[in-house]
XYZ file of N, CA and C in Angstrom:
864
model
N -8.823 -3.893 -64.152
C -8.357 -3.769 -62.752
C -9.204 -2.727 -62.036
N -9.669 -3.081 -60.864
C -10.511 -2.174 -60.092
C -10.123 -2.257 -58.623
N -10.171 -1.096 -57.957
C -9.853 -1.056 -56.527
C -10.904 -1.774 -55.692
N -12.111 -2.044 -56.288
C -13.154 -2.737 -55.533
C -12.736 -4.168 -55.191
N -11.725 -4.694 -55.932
C -11.278 -6.052 -55.673
C -10.652 -6.197 -54.285
N -10.160 -5.070 -53.742
C -9.505 -5.122 -52.429
C -10.502 -5.103 -51.271
N -11.756 -4.999 -51.555
C -12.776 -4.970 -50.501
C -12.965 -6.379 -49.951
N -12.504 -6.606 -48.720
C -12.678 -7.924 -48.093
C -13.994 -8.003 -47.326
N -14.683 -6.889 -47.228
C -15.984 -6.865 -46.558
C -17.075 -6.779 -47.629
N -17.280 -7.868 -48.348
C -18.272 -7.878 -49.411
C -19.674 -7.742 -48.818
N -20.520 -6.979 -49.501
C -21.869 -6.698 -49.019
C -22.872 -7.666 -49.644
N -23.771 -8.141 -48.800
C -24.853 -9.004 -49.277
C -26.081 -8.143 -49.515
N -26.728 -8.253 -50.672
C -27.936 -7.454 -50.922
C -29.002 -7.717 -49.868
N -29.688 -6.661 -49.485
C -30.673 -6.763 -48.419
C -31.799 -7.716 -48.786
N -32.100 -7.826 -50.058
C -33.185 -8.709 -50.481
C -32.850 -10.173 -50.264
N -31.566 -10.497 -50.134
C -31.153 -11.885 -49.965
C -31.020 -12.291 -48.502
N -31.285 -11.389 -47.577
C -31.189 -11.700 -46.153
C -32.578 -11.916 -45.571
N -32.621 -12.686 -44.470
C -33.909 -13.010 -43.850
C -33.843 -12.698 -42.355
N -34.546 -11.672 -41.887
C -34.568 -11.387 -40.443
C -35.469 -12.368 -39.703
N -35.097 -12.630 -38.428
C -35.903 -13.523 -37.587
C -36.055 -12.903 -36.204
N -37.105 -13.361 -35.487
C -37.318 -12.879 -34.119
C -36.182 -13.337 -33.204
N -35.719 -14.555 -33.452
C -34.605 -15.063 -32.634
C -33.355 -14.218 -32.839
N -33.077 -13.886 -34.107
C -31.926 -13.040 -34.402
C -32.041 -11.668 -33.770
N -33.271 -11.136 -33.729
C -33.475 -9.832 -33.111
C -33.193 -9.881 -31.612
N -33.682 -10.944 -30.965
C -33.455 -11.082 -29.514
C -31.965 -11.239 -29.223
N -31.305 -12.096 -30.030
C -29.862 -12.293 -29.822
C -29.106 -10.994 -30.086
N -29.509 -10.217 -31.071
C -28.832 -8.952 -31.391
C -28.957 -7.954 -30.251
N -30.175 -7.853 -29.665
C -30.378 -6.928 -28.539
C -29.532 -7.357 -27.337
N -29.559 -8.662 -27.026
C -28.747 -9.164 -25.906
C -27.259 -8.931 -26.172
N -26.893 -9.120 -27.435
C -25.494 -8.920 -27.821
C -25.064 -7.478 -27.595
N -25.933 -6.525 -27.954
C -25.605 -5.099 -27.772
C -25.455 -4.754 -26.297
N -26.366 -5.267 -25.457
C -26.275 -4.997 -24.019
C -25.006 -5.623 -23.429
N -24.670 -6.817 -23.898
C -23.467 -7.489 -23.399
C -22.214 -6.715 -23.794
N -22.173 -6.250 -25.027
C -21.036 -5.446 -25.487
C -20.935 -4.156 -24.688
N -22.078 -3.517 -24.420
C -22.079 -2.274 -23.644
C -21.547 -2.508 -22.240
N -21.969 -3.617 -21.622
C -21.501 -3.939 -20.271
C -19.978 -4.149 -20.242
N -19.476 -4.943 -21.193
C -18.033 -5.197 -21.240
C -17.249 -3.935 -21.592
N -17.827 -3.098 -22.454
C -17.153 -1.847 -22.818
C -17.013 -0.929 -21.605
N -18.089 -0.793 -20.825
C -18.031 0.058 -19.633
C -17.048 -0.502 -18.601
N -16.989 -1.832 -18.495
C -16.029 -2.452 -17.571
C -14.596 -2.157 -17.990
N -14.326 -2.285 -19.294
C -12.982 -1.985 -19.791
C -12.653 -0.503 -19.660
N -13.645 0.354 -19.881
C -13.427 1.793 -19.766
C -13.097 2.184 -18.331
N -13.787 1.557 -17.373
C -13.497 1.818 -15.954
C -12.068 1.401 -15.608
N -11.671 0.230 -16.114
C -10.306 -0.230 -15.870
C -9.262 0.640 -16.536
N -9.609 1.209 -17.700
C -8.663 2.070 -18.418
C -8.478 3.411 -17.697
N -9.580 3.954 -17.168
C -9.512 5.247 -16.476
C -8.790 5.108 -15.139
N -9.067 4.012 -14.420
C -8.468 3.823 -13.096
C -6.980 3.521 -13.216
N -6.251 3.816 -12.150
C -4.816 3.521 -12.096
C -4.582 2.248 -11.299
N -3.504 1.585 -11.582
C -3.123 0.388 -10.849
C -1.760 0.596 -10.201
N -1.548 -0.115 -9.099
C -0.293 -0.018 -8.368
C 0.510 -1.298 -8.602
N 1.699 -1.143 -9.168
C 2.585 -2.271 -9.426
C 3.761 -2.182 -8.464
N 4.081 -3.286 -7.798
C 5.209 -3.262 -6.856
C 6.326 -4.167 -7.326
N 7.523 -3.806 -6.913
C 8.714 -4.580 -7.258
C 9.718 -4.477 -6.123
N 10.647 -5.419 -6.089
C 11.690 -5.457 -5.069
C 13.057 -5.384 -5.739
N 13.958 -4.637 -5.126
C 15.329 -4.598 -5.618
C 16.254 -4.188 -4.478
N 17.541 -4.419 -4.666
C 18.541 -4.096 -3.644
C 19.179 -2.757 -3.994
N 18.934 -1.752 -3.172
C 19.491 -0.424 -3.422
C 19.074 0.500 -2.285
N 19.765 1.628 -2.198
C 19.356 2.714 -1.304
C 18.634 3.742 -2.161
N 17.302 3.817 -2.118
C 16.582 4.669 -3.065
C 16.787 6.159 -2.835
N 16.868 6.577 -1.573
C 16.935 8.011 -1.261
C 18.384 8.400 -0.996
N 19.162 8.495 -2.063
C 20.592 8.810 -1.903
C 20.825 10.283 -1.577
N 19.825 11.115 -1.777
C 19.973 12.547 -1.504
C 19.643 12.911 -0.059
N 19.360 11.930 0.760
C 18.965 12.214 2.143
C 20.163 12.449 3.051
N 21.383 12.260 2.532
C 22.562 12.428 3.376
C 22.743 11.307 4.369
N 22.191 10.134 4.074
C 22.317 8.996 4.982
C 21.463 9.123 6.224
N 20.378 9.908 6.151
C 19.509 10.135 7.302
C 18.106 9.595 7.035
N 17.423 9.234 8.091
C 16.013 8.825 8.049
C 15.254 9.657 9.057
N 14.187 10.294 8.602
C 13.352 11.087 9.500
C 12.434 10.170 10.303
N 12.321 10.457 11.609
C 11.516 9.636 12.516
C 10.451 10.516 13.175
N 9.242 9.987 13.263
C 8.154 10.660 13.968
C 7.682 9.753 15.098
N 7.802 10.238 16.320
C 7.450 9.453 17.505
C 6.430 10.215 18.340
N 5.360 9.513 18.707
C 4.320 10.087 19.562
C 3.934 9.017 20.579
N 4.275 9.252 21.852
C 4.080 8.240 22.891
C 3.596 8.897 24.177
N 2.711 8.230 24.885
C 2.188 8.735 26.164
C 2.636 7.840 27.298
N 3.133 8.472 28.362
C 3.490 7.775 29.600
C 2.623 8.372 30.711
N 1.479 7.799 31.006
C 0.506 8.429 31.921
C 0.931 8.471 33.377
N 2.034 7.792 33.736
C 2.443 7.754 35.138
C 3.873 8.239 35.356
N 4.334 9.118 34.447
C 5.698 9.629 34.577
C 5.702 11.122 34.275
N 6.287 11.937 35.180
C 6.318 13.388 35.014
C 7.144 13.780 33.785
N 6.744 14.900 33.167
C 7.411 15.347 31.942
C 8.867 15.728 32.175
N 9.194 16.239 33.370
C 10.579 16.631 33.603
C 11.519 15.431 33.706
N 10.949 14.232 33.827
C 11.761 13.021 33.895
C 11.933 12.338 32.545
N 11.072 12.683 31.592
C 11.056 11.995 30.304
C 12.107 12.592 29.374
N 12.881 11.736 28.722
C 13.881 12.197 27.767
C 14.078 11.189 26.655
N 14.650 11.658 25.556
C 14.928 10.798 24.402
C 16.430 10.701 24.204
N 16.940 9.483 24.125
C 18.358 9.239 23.888
C 18.521 8.517 22.549
N 19.574 8.875 21.797
C 19.822 8.296 20.478
C 21.272 7.833 20.405
N 21.485 6.623 19.919
C 22.838 6.130 19.724
C 22.848 5.124 18.567
N 24.002 5.037 17.869
C 24.103 4.102 16.749
C 25.539 3.637 16.588
N 25.778 2.805 15.573
C 27.095 2.201 15.371
C 28.102 3.150 14.724
N 27.650 4.362 14.351
C 28.587 5.355 13.812
C 29.185 6.213 14.922
N 28.877 5.889 16.168
C 29.437 6.621 17.297
C 28.537 7.710 17.842
N 27.364 7.874 17.274
C 26.448 8.894 17.782
C 25.901 8.457 19.134
N 25.903 9.379 20.085
C 25.354 9.091 21.407
C 24.838 10.393 22.009
N 23.545 10.591 21.898
C 22.910 11.794 22.444
C 21.997 11.413 23.598
N 22.152 12.122 24.687
C 21.310 11.908 25.861
C 20.451 13.142 26.051
N 19.150 12.948 26.092
C 18.241 14.080 26.277
C 18.065 14.904 25.015
N 17.849 14.267 23.885
C 17.628 14.982 22.621
C 16.338 15.798 22.725
N 16.420 17.093 22.449
C 15.260 17.969 22.640
C 14.847 18.710 21.368
N 15.637 18.653 20.299
C 15.297 19.377 19.075
C 14.019 18.815 18.458
N 13.130 19.727 18.038
C 11.866 19.357 17.379
C 11.053 18.369 18.205
N 11.042 18.563 19.521
C 10.271 17.689 20.402
C 9.378 18.528 21.304
N 8.357 17.879 21.823
C 7.391 18.588 22.666
C 6.871 17.624 23.731
N 6.713 18.148 24.945
C 6.160 17.369 26.048
C 4.860 18.005 26.508
N 3.829 17.197 26.631
C 2.504 17.669 27.034
C 2.114 16.947 28.317
N 1.767 17.713 29.352
C 1.400 17.120 30.636
C 0.058 16.404 30.538
N -0.021 15.267 31.211
C -1.253 14.479 31.274
C -1.611 14.213 32.727
N -2.876 13.952 32.986
C -3.341 13.555 34.323
C -2.905 14.551 35.403
N -3.146 15.844 35.107
C -2.805 16.907 36.074
C -1.317 16.929 36.411
N -0.493 16.651 35.433
C 0.945 16.712 35.630
C 1.588 15.414 36.038
N 0.772 14.379 36.317
C 1.346 13.092 36.724
C 1.866 12.282 35.546
N 1.396 12.599 34.357
C 1.822 11.861 33.170
C 2.372 12.787 32.113
N 2.831 12.205 31.004
C 3.454 13.008 29.963
C 3.224 12.367 28.597
N 3.003 13.239 27.631
C 2.932 12.801 26.232
C 4.109 13.411 25.491
N 4.939 12.545 24.913
C 6.150 13.005 24.226
C 5.938 12.895 22.721
N 6.177 14.005 22.016
C 6.099 14.037 20.560
C 7.437 14.548 20.036
N 8.063 13.758 19.192
C 9.377 14.129 18.692
C 9.521 13.867 17.207
N 10.258 14.754 16.547
C 10.609 14.599 15.134
C 12.115 14.752 15.042
N 12.802 13.662 14.691
C 14.253 13.685 14.675
C 14.742 12.769 13.554
N 16.046 12.741 13.337
C 16.621 11.926 12.272
C 17.618 10.940 12.861
N 17.734 9.797 12.199
C 18.696 8.774 12.595
C 19.562 8.431 11.380
N 20.741 7.902 11.634
C 21.630 7.482 10.556
C 21.183 6.131 10.004
N 21.532 5.875 8.748
C 21.155 4.618 8.104
C 22.121 3.500 8.472
N 22.286 3.303 9.767
C 23.098 2.216 10.307
C 22.353 1.656 11.508
N 22.651 0.423 11.908
C 21.981 -0.123 13.092
C 22.213 0.748 14.318
N 21.203 0.874 15.144
C 21.297 1.681 16.349
C 20.017 1.579 17.145
N 19.801 2.557 18.013
C 18.579 2.566 18.809
C 18.296 3.981 19.277
N 17.053 4.230 19.597
C 16.645 5.422 20.347
C 15.685 4.944 21.424
N 15.733 5.587 22.566
C 14.911 5.106 23.674
C 14.399 6.257 24.521
N 13.223 6.041 25.041
C 12.598 6.986 25.968
C 12.879 6.495 27.380
N 13.465 7.360 28.195
C 13.873 6.937 29.534
C 13.998 8.151 30.442
N 14.495 7.896 31.645
C 14.768 8.969 32.613
C 16.264 9.254 32.703
N 17.050 8.753 31.751
C 18.512 8.884 31.822
C 18.964 10.338 31.819
N 18.217 11.217 31.154
C 18.633 12.616 31.058
C 18.120 13.469 32.207
N 17.343 12.895 33.115
C 16.793 13.668 34.242
C 17.899 14.027 35.239
N 17.756 15.188 35.858
C 18.756 15.637 36.833
C 18.811 14.712 38.046
N 17.630 14.343 38.536
C 17.545 13.417 39.669
C 16.715 12.215 39.243
N 17.271 11.039 39.437
C 16.573 9.833 39.020
C 15.479 9.467 40.026
N 14.283 9.118 39.535
C 13.203 8.728 40.455
C 13.475 7.345 41.040
N 12.817 7.081 42.149
C 13.024 5.787 42.806
C 12.376 4.648 42.028
N 11.138 4.840 41.629
C 10.397 3.791 40.925
C 9.736 4.366 39.679
N 10.492 4.581 38.627
C 9.896 5.135 37.409
C 8.926 4.140 36.763
N 7.767 4.647 36.386
C 6.714 3.824 35.782
C 6.762 4.025 34.262
N 7.165 2.993 33.533
C 7.317 3.112 32.089
C 6.152 2.505 31.307
N 5.013 2.316 31.959
C 3.835 1.888 31.192
C 3.473 2.987 30.199
N 3.037 2.592 29.003
C 2.912 3.584 27.945
C 1.917 3.140 26.877
N 1.571 4.090 26.021
C 0.800 3.845 24.805
C 1.541 4.531 23.659
N 1.802 3.789 22.590
C 2.459 4.361 21.406
C 1.374 4.775 20.414
N 1.266 6.064 20.191
C 0.268 6.553 19.231
C 0.792 6.476 17.797
N 2.074 6.753 17.642
C 2.628 6.763 16.284
C 4.136 6.575 16.337
N 4.617 5.734 15.430
C 6.048 5.629 15.169
C 6.186 5.357 13.672
N 6.673 6.339 12.939
C 6.805 6.207 11.488
C 8.142 6.769 11.042
N 8.553 6.352 9.856
C 9.840 6.758 9.303
C 9.620 7.325 7.901
N 10.288 8.424 7.597
C 10.197 9.012 6.263
C 8.885 9.742 6.021
N 8.583 9.987 4.743
C 7.373 10.706 4.366
C 6.135 9.849 4.617
N 5.034 10.529 4.828
C 3.758 9.840 4.997
C 3.135 9.609 3.637
N 2.782 8.358 3.363
C 2.160 8.006 2.094
C 0.654 7.866 2.292
N -0.108 8.753 1.697
C -1.562 8.701 1.775
C -2.108 8.144 0.455
N -1.974 6.846 0.292
C -2.419 6.164 -0.918
C -3.365 5.049 -0.501
N -4.545 5.016 -1.102
C -5.570 4.071 -0.691
C -5.197 2.627 -1.000
N -4.537 2.388 -2.116
C -4.281 1.021 -2.544
C -3.051 0.394 -1.900
N -2.377 1.133 -1.029
C -1.196 0.590 -0.355
C -1.518 0.402 1.126
N -1.448 -0.835 1.580
C -1.723 -1.144 2.980
C -0.480 -1.789 3.577
N 0.503 -0.981 3.856
C 1.753 -1.492 4.402
C 1.873 -1.213 5.889
N 2.961 -1.671 6.461
C 3.215 -1.495 7.896
C 4.019 -0.223 8.121
N 3.439 0.925 7.769
C 4.133 2.194 7.935
C 4.041 2.705 9.382
N 3.071 2.224 10.130
C 2.917 2.615 11.538
C 2.548 1.365 12.329
N 3.431 0.369 12.249
C 3.128 -0.941 12.825
C 2.917 -0.892 14.332
N 3.552 0.063 15.017
C 3.418 0.148 16.478
C 2.303 1.099 16.906
N 1.607 1.709 15.947
C 0.522 2.613 16.307
C -0.568 1.898 17.080
N -0.886 2.409 18.272
C -1.919 1.796 19.109
C -1.400 0.764 20.094
N -0.078 0.544 20.138
C 0.472 -0.428 21.086
C 0.207 0.041 22.517
N -0.459 -0.797 23.312
C -0.885 -0.438 24.667
C -0.154 -1.324 25.673
N 0.686 -0.692 26.514
C 1.425 -1.406 27.545
C 1.081 -0.882 28.944
N -0.153 -0.410 29.115
C -0.555 0.142 30.417
C -0.701 -0.937 31.481
N -0.945 -2.167 31.057
C -1.115 -3.246 32.030
C 0.182 -3.992 32.314
N 1.290 -3.519 31.792
C 2.573 -4.182 32.010
C 3.128 -3.851 33.389
N 4.213 -4.539 33.748
C 4.919 -4.256 34.992
C 5.478 -2.828 34.921
N 5.122 -1.940 35.851
C 5.586 -0.544 35.789
C 7.107 -0.399 35.757
N 7.824 -1.352 36.340
C 9.286 -1.263 36.413
C 9.982 -2.000 35.272
N 9.212 -2.541 34.344
C 9.809 -3.326 33.264
C 10.306 -2.423 32.147
N 11.399 -2.843 31.536
C 11.871 -2.208 30.307
C 11.192 -2.887 29.115
N 11.061 -2.134 28.031
C 10.391 -2.646 26.839
C 11.351 -2.530 25.659
N 11.578 -3.634 24.999
C 12.442 -3.674 23.825
C 11.594 -3.897 22.581
N 11.665 -2.942 21.661
C 11.013 -3.098 20.364
C 12.113 -3.234 19.314
N 12.178 -4.405 18.696
C 13.195 -4.661 17.678
C 12.562 -4.434 16.310
N 13.081 -3.451 15.585
C 12.476 -3.030 14.321
C 13.362 -3.417 13.148
N 12.743 -3.897 12.096
C 13.417 -4.144 10.822
C 12.818 -3.174 9.813
N 13.604 -2.155 9.439
C 13.103 -1.074 8.593
C 13.328 -1.413 7.118
N 12.269 -1.262 6.325
C 12.322 -1.592 4.900
C 12.092 -0.310 4.091
N 13.079 0.145 3.307
C 12.885 1.332 2.469
C 11.748 1.109 1.470
N 10.938 2.153 1.287
C 9.781 2.069 0.394
C 9.727 3.311 -0.482
N 9.514 3.103 -1.781
C 9.434 4.199 -2.743
C 8.063 4.155 -3.411
N 7.440 5.328 -3.533
C 6.176 5.426 -4.263
C 6.354 6.423 -5.408
N 6.082 5.958 -6.623
C 6.209 6.795 -7.814
C 4.834 6.985 -8.449
N 4.392 8.248 -8.562
C 3.070 8.515 -9.109
C 3.104 8.586 -10.632
N 1.960 8.935 -11.234
C 1.838 8.962 -12.686
C 2.763 9.987 -13.331
N 3.096 11.042 -12.602
C 3.963 12.097 -13.138
C 5.455 11.795 -12.959
N 5.770 10.643 -12.380
C 7.162 10.280 -12.162
C 7.752 10.829 -10.878
N 6.939 11.505 -10.056
C 7.430 12.048 -8.787
C 7.535 10.925 -7.766
N 8.664 10.883 -7.068
C 8.902 9.825 -6.101
C 8.847 10.368 -4.676
N 8.267 9.562 -3.798
C 8.234 9.859 -2.367
C 8.861 8.678 -1.625
N 9.628 8.999 -0.595
C 10.393 7.977 0.109
C 9.845 7.800 1.518
N 9.506 6.578 1.836
C 9.014 6.260 3.170
C 9.661 4.948 3.611
N 9.256 4.465 4.772
C 9.823 3.239 5.310
C 8.738 2.452 6.028
N 8.654 1.181 5.702
C 7.830 0.267 6.464
C 8.726 -0.452 7.471
N 8.111 -1.115 8.439
C 8.936 -1.857 9.380
C 8.133 -2.980 10.033
N 8.847 -4.024 10.368
C 8.284 -5.101 11.180
C 8.797 -4.932 12.602
N 8.111 -5.532 13.542
C 8.475 -5.309 14.943
C 8.284 -6.582 15.754
N 9.190 -6.776 16.698
C 9.065 -7.796 17.734
C 9.398 -7.118 19.057
N 8.797 -7.580 20.133
C 9.039 -6.884 21.402
C 9.145 -7.878 22.559
N 9.790 -7.416 23.611
C 9.906 -8.198 24.838
C 9.946 -7.248 26.027
N 9.631 -7.775 27.195
C 9.676 -7.003 28.439
C 10.621 -7.698 29.424
N 11.344 -6.894 30.181
C 12.252 -7.449 31.167
C 12.545 -6.377 32.207
N 13.031 -6.793 33.348
C 13.422 -5.870 34.417
C 14.936 -5.719 34.397
N 15.413 -4.479 34.215
C 16.846 -4.209 34.102
C 17.354 -3.524 35.368
N 18.509 -3.991 35.854
C 19.127 -3.416 37.054
C 20.433 -2.722 36.679
N 20.741 -1.639 37.372
C 22.018 -0.951 37.175
C 23.082 -1.602 38.058
N 24.330 -1.103 37.952
C 25.407 -1.677 38.754
C 25.218 -1.421 40.244
N 24.371 -0.461 40.577
C 24.089 -0.185 41.991
C 22.928 -1.016 42.512
N 22.315 -1.799 41.629
C 21.180 -2.617 42.051
C 19.835 -1.959 41.858
N 19.832 -0.712 41.402
C 18.569 -0.020 41.169
C 17.965 -0.452 39.841
N 16.638 -0.433 39.792
C 15.932 -0.757 38.560
C 15.801 0.517 37.729
N 16.324 0.485 36.503
C 16.252 1.639 35.606
C 15.563 1.197 34.313
N 14.249 1.302 34.245
C 13.539 0.866 33.039
C 13.631 1.905 31.923
N 13.396 1.455 30.703
C 13.406 2.335 29.540
C 12.565 1.680 28.442
N 12.218 2.489 27.453
C 11.483 1.994 26.282
C 12.439 2.078 25.098
N 12.939 0.931 24.669
C 13.967 0.875 23.640
C 13.353 0.587 22.271
N 13.857 1.278 21.268
C 13.519 1.009 19.875
C 14.831 0.705 19.153
N 15.130 -0.575 18.990
C 16.372 -0.998 18.351
C 16.068 -1.300 16.879
N 16.798 -0.672 15.991
C 16.459 -0.776 14.579
C 17.647 -1.245 13.741
N 17.295 -1.858 12.634
C 18.256 -2.252 11.617
C 17.567 -2.079 10.270
N 18.350 -1.811 9.207
C 17.775 -1.556 7.896
C 17.895 -2.777 6.994
N 16.835 -3.020 6.253
C 16.853 -4.096 5.259
C 17.482 -3.584 3.971
N 18.298 -4.398 3.284
C 18.880 -3.968 1.999
C 17.866 -4.012 0.852
N 16.711 -4.640 1.093
C 15.686 -4.772 0.061
C 14.783 -3.542 0.066
N 14.580 -2.949 -1.088
C 13.697 -1.797 -1.250
C 12.412 -2.233 -1.944
N 11.293 -1.753 -1.433
C 9.991 -2.006 -2.049
C 9.592 -0.758 -2.829
N 9.255 -0.934 -4.095
C 8.863 0.189 -4.932
C 7.446 -0.015 -5.445
N 6.598 1.001 -5.222
C 5.239 1.006 -5.753
C 5.184 2.025 -6.899
N 4.715 1.571 -8.045
C 4.631 2.443 -9.218
C 3.178 2.566 -9.657
N 2.731 3.791 -9.799
C 1.356 4.042 -10.247
C 1.324 4.044 -11.773
N 0.487 3.196 -12.352
C 0.422 3.076 -13.798
C -1.027 3.099 -14.275
N -1.164 3.403 -15.558
C -2.474 3.365 -16.197
C -2.364 2.474 -17.434
N -3.438 1.752 -17.726
C -3.441 0.848 -18.872
C -3.168 1.626 -20.156
N -2.228 1.166 -21.000
C -1.925 1.887 -22.254
C -3.120 1.870 -23.206
N -3.175 2.890 -24.061
C -4.309 3.057 -24.972
C -4.419 1.897 -25.949
N -3.285 1.406 -26.459
C -3.346 0.322 -27.441
C -3.958 -0.943 -26.843
N -3.700 -1.180 -25.536
C -4.275 -2.359 -24.897
C -5.788 -2.191 -24.726
N -6.209 -0.960 -24.444
C -7.642 -0.690 -24.307
C -8.351 -0.900 -25.649
N -7.754 -0.396 -26.748
C -8.351 -0.558 -28.078
C -8.389 -2.033 -28.463
N -7.314 -2.760 -28.139
C -7.284 -4.194 -28.441
C -8.388 -4.932 -27.694
N -8.594 -4.586 -26.441
C -9.642 -5.234 -25.647
C -11.025 -4.942 -26.212
N -11.260 -3.681 -26.624
C -12.563 -3.325 -27.184
C -12.811 -4.085 -28.489
N -11.796 -4.166 -29.347
C -11.947 -4.916 -30.603
C -12.219 -6.390 -30.328
N -11.534 -6.940 -29.340
C -11.752 -8.343 -28.988
C -13.166 -8.559 -28.446
N -13.645 -7.615 -27.648
C -14.995 -7.728 -27.099
C -16.033 -7.700 -28.215
N -15.934 -6.704 -29.105
C -16.929 -6.551 -30.179
C -16.863 -7.729 -31.139
N -15.638 -8.048 -31.609
C -15.501 -9.133 -32.567
C -15.903 -10.472 -31.982
N -15.451 -10.757 -30.779
C -15.768 -12.040 -30.161
C -17.246 -12.193 -29.873
N -17.869 -11.125 -29.387
C -19.295 -11.201 -29.075
C -20.126 -11.414 -30.333
N -19.827 -10.658 -31.389
C -20.579 -10.817 -32.638
C -20.354 -12.196 -33.252
N -19.142 -12.725 -33.152
C -18.863 -14.050 -33.704
C -19.634 -15.137 -32.963
N -19.581 -15.105 -31.635
C -20.299 -16.107 -30.845
C -21.809 -15.971 -31.050
N -22.295 -14.713 -31.077
C -23.726 -14.501 -31.295
C -24.150 -14.995 -32.672
N -23.295 -14.771 -33.682
C -23.607 -15.251 -35.029
C -23.676 -16.764 -35.083
N -22.735 -17.441 -34.419
C -22.747 -18.902 -34.385
C -24.004 -19.407 -33.683
N -24.351 -18.776 -32.568
C -25.544 -19.178 -31.823
C -26.807 -18.973 -32.656
N -26.907 -17.814 -33.302
C -28.078 -17.536 -34.126
C -28.162 -18.504 -35.306
N -27.012 -18.819 -35.911
C -26.992 -19.752 -37.034
C -27.452 -21.137 -36.606
N -26.997 -21.576 -35.444
C -27.399 -22.897 -34.951
C -28.904 -22.943 -34.683
N -29.415 -21.884 -34.050
C -30.854 -21.838 -33.759
C -31.669 -21.801 -35.048
N -31.215 -20.999 -36.006
C -31.945 -20.881 -37.271
C -31.935 -22.211 -38.026
N -30.772 -22.873 -38.078
C -30.674 -24.165 -38.769
C -31.566 -25.212 -38.115
N -31.539 -25.242 -36.769
C -32.392 -26.207 -36.059
C -33.869 -25.909 -36.285
N -34.219 -24.625 -36.322
C -35.615 -24.244 -36.543
C -36.085 -24.647 -37.933
N -35.257 -24.428 -38.960
C -35.617 -24.806 -40.315
C -35.733 -26.326 -40.445
N -34.844 -27.048 -39.793
C -34.916 -28.509 -39.844
C -36.193 -29.012 -39.183
N -36.569 -28.395 -38.071
C -37.798 -28.799 -37.368
C -39.030 -28.541 -38.227
N -39.035 -27.413 -38.934
C -40.173 -27.116 -39.827
C -40.273 -28.163 -40.920
N -39.129 -28.573 -41.493
C -39.167 -29.578 -42.547
C -39.656 -30.921 -42.022
N -39.273 -31.248 -40.782
C -39.732 -32.502 -40.193
C -41.238 -32.488 -40.011
N -41.762 -31.331 -39.569
C -43.226 -31.216 -39.382
C -43.964 -31.320 -40.696
N -43.338 -30.829 -41.775
C -43.980 -30.878 -43.108
C -43.729 -32.210 -43.802
N -42.941 -33.061 -43.179
C -42.651 -34.369 -43.764
C -41.690 -34.346 -44.915
N -40.879 -33.290 -45.008
C -39.941 -33.172 -46.112
C -38.582 -33.802 -45.814
N -38.397 -34.231 -44.555
C -37.136 -34.865 -44.199
C -37.404 -36.309 -43.825
N -36.701 -37.209 -44.456
C -36.878 -38.635 -44.204
C -35.845 -39.097 -43.139
């Protein structure tokens, strides 16, 4: 009994092997091919991938039922003292002239205004709107033409591989609209979770939007335009998870690359060698 019996990789004496130029060329090509596939697999192993999934849940339960909103809008033909933000929802909230964490910047020598606000809304259907409702004296013909620079919800996700609608209204230009028209933006907010390699989660919100314009009259017959953002929340949550290829899968791929390449190259070399030997015998007249 000998342990050498367990050797499944039996060695052929070097004197019994025959090198060929064809085998050398195939071996060199085989090595370059293996190197190319190895580097490709290594790049994929080092890089991270983003996996997404959908489920029904409220991911950010620690938020107290609130969603942070960032609004940046310019009204080039309306004075800053007339511009205000109103918030209302189905939980009974009704604020006129919300001013916390907001800023107004004069434009066009005081004829226009840029409104920047950071505020929170409840996770129930509702709306917030930019209007002149909170002004002490209402203007005769308020001009609500505007440009929306930014409207986003929740944390900002700076991830290259995610191209979602986190600022779907960014760049919306309504300067050519009817100055007296009201603008309705109907938003469908979708909760979004991003989990990095360390398991840290960030909560943001994507949204879809539809809009319409119309002229609204008050009970006195006066036109009172506004820019409405009516929102509702989707029960579906989108989750992005950052992952890296497991080590065992990388090792399996490398073994498959090396083994498969050598096997195919061996078959190819064997076929070429057999055909070459047969051709030599035919030339020598040894094959009938």
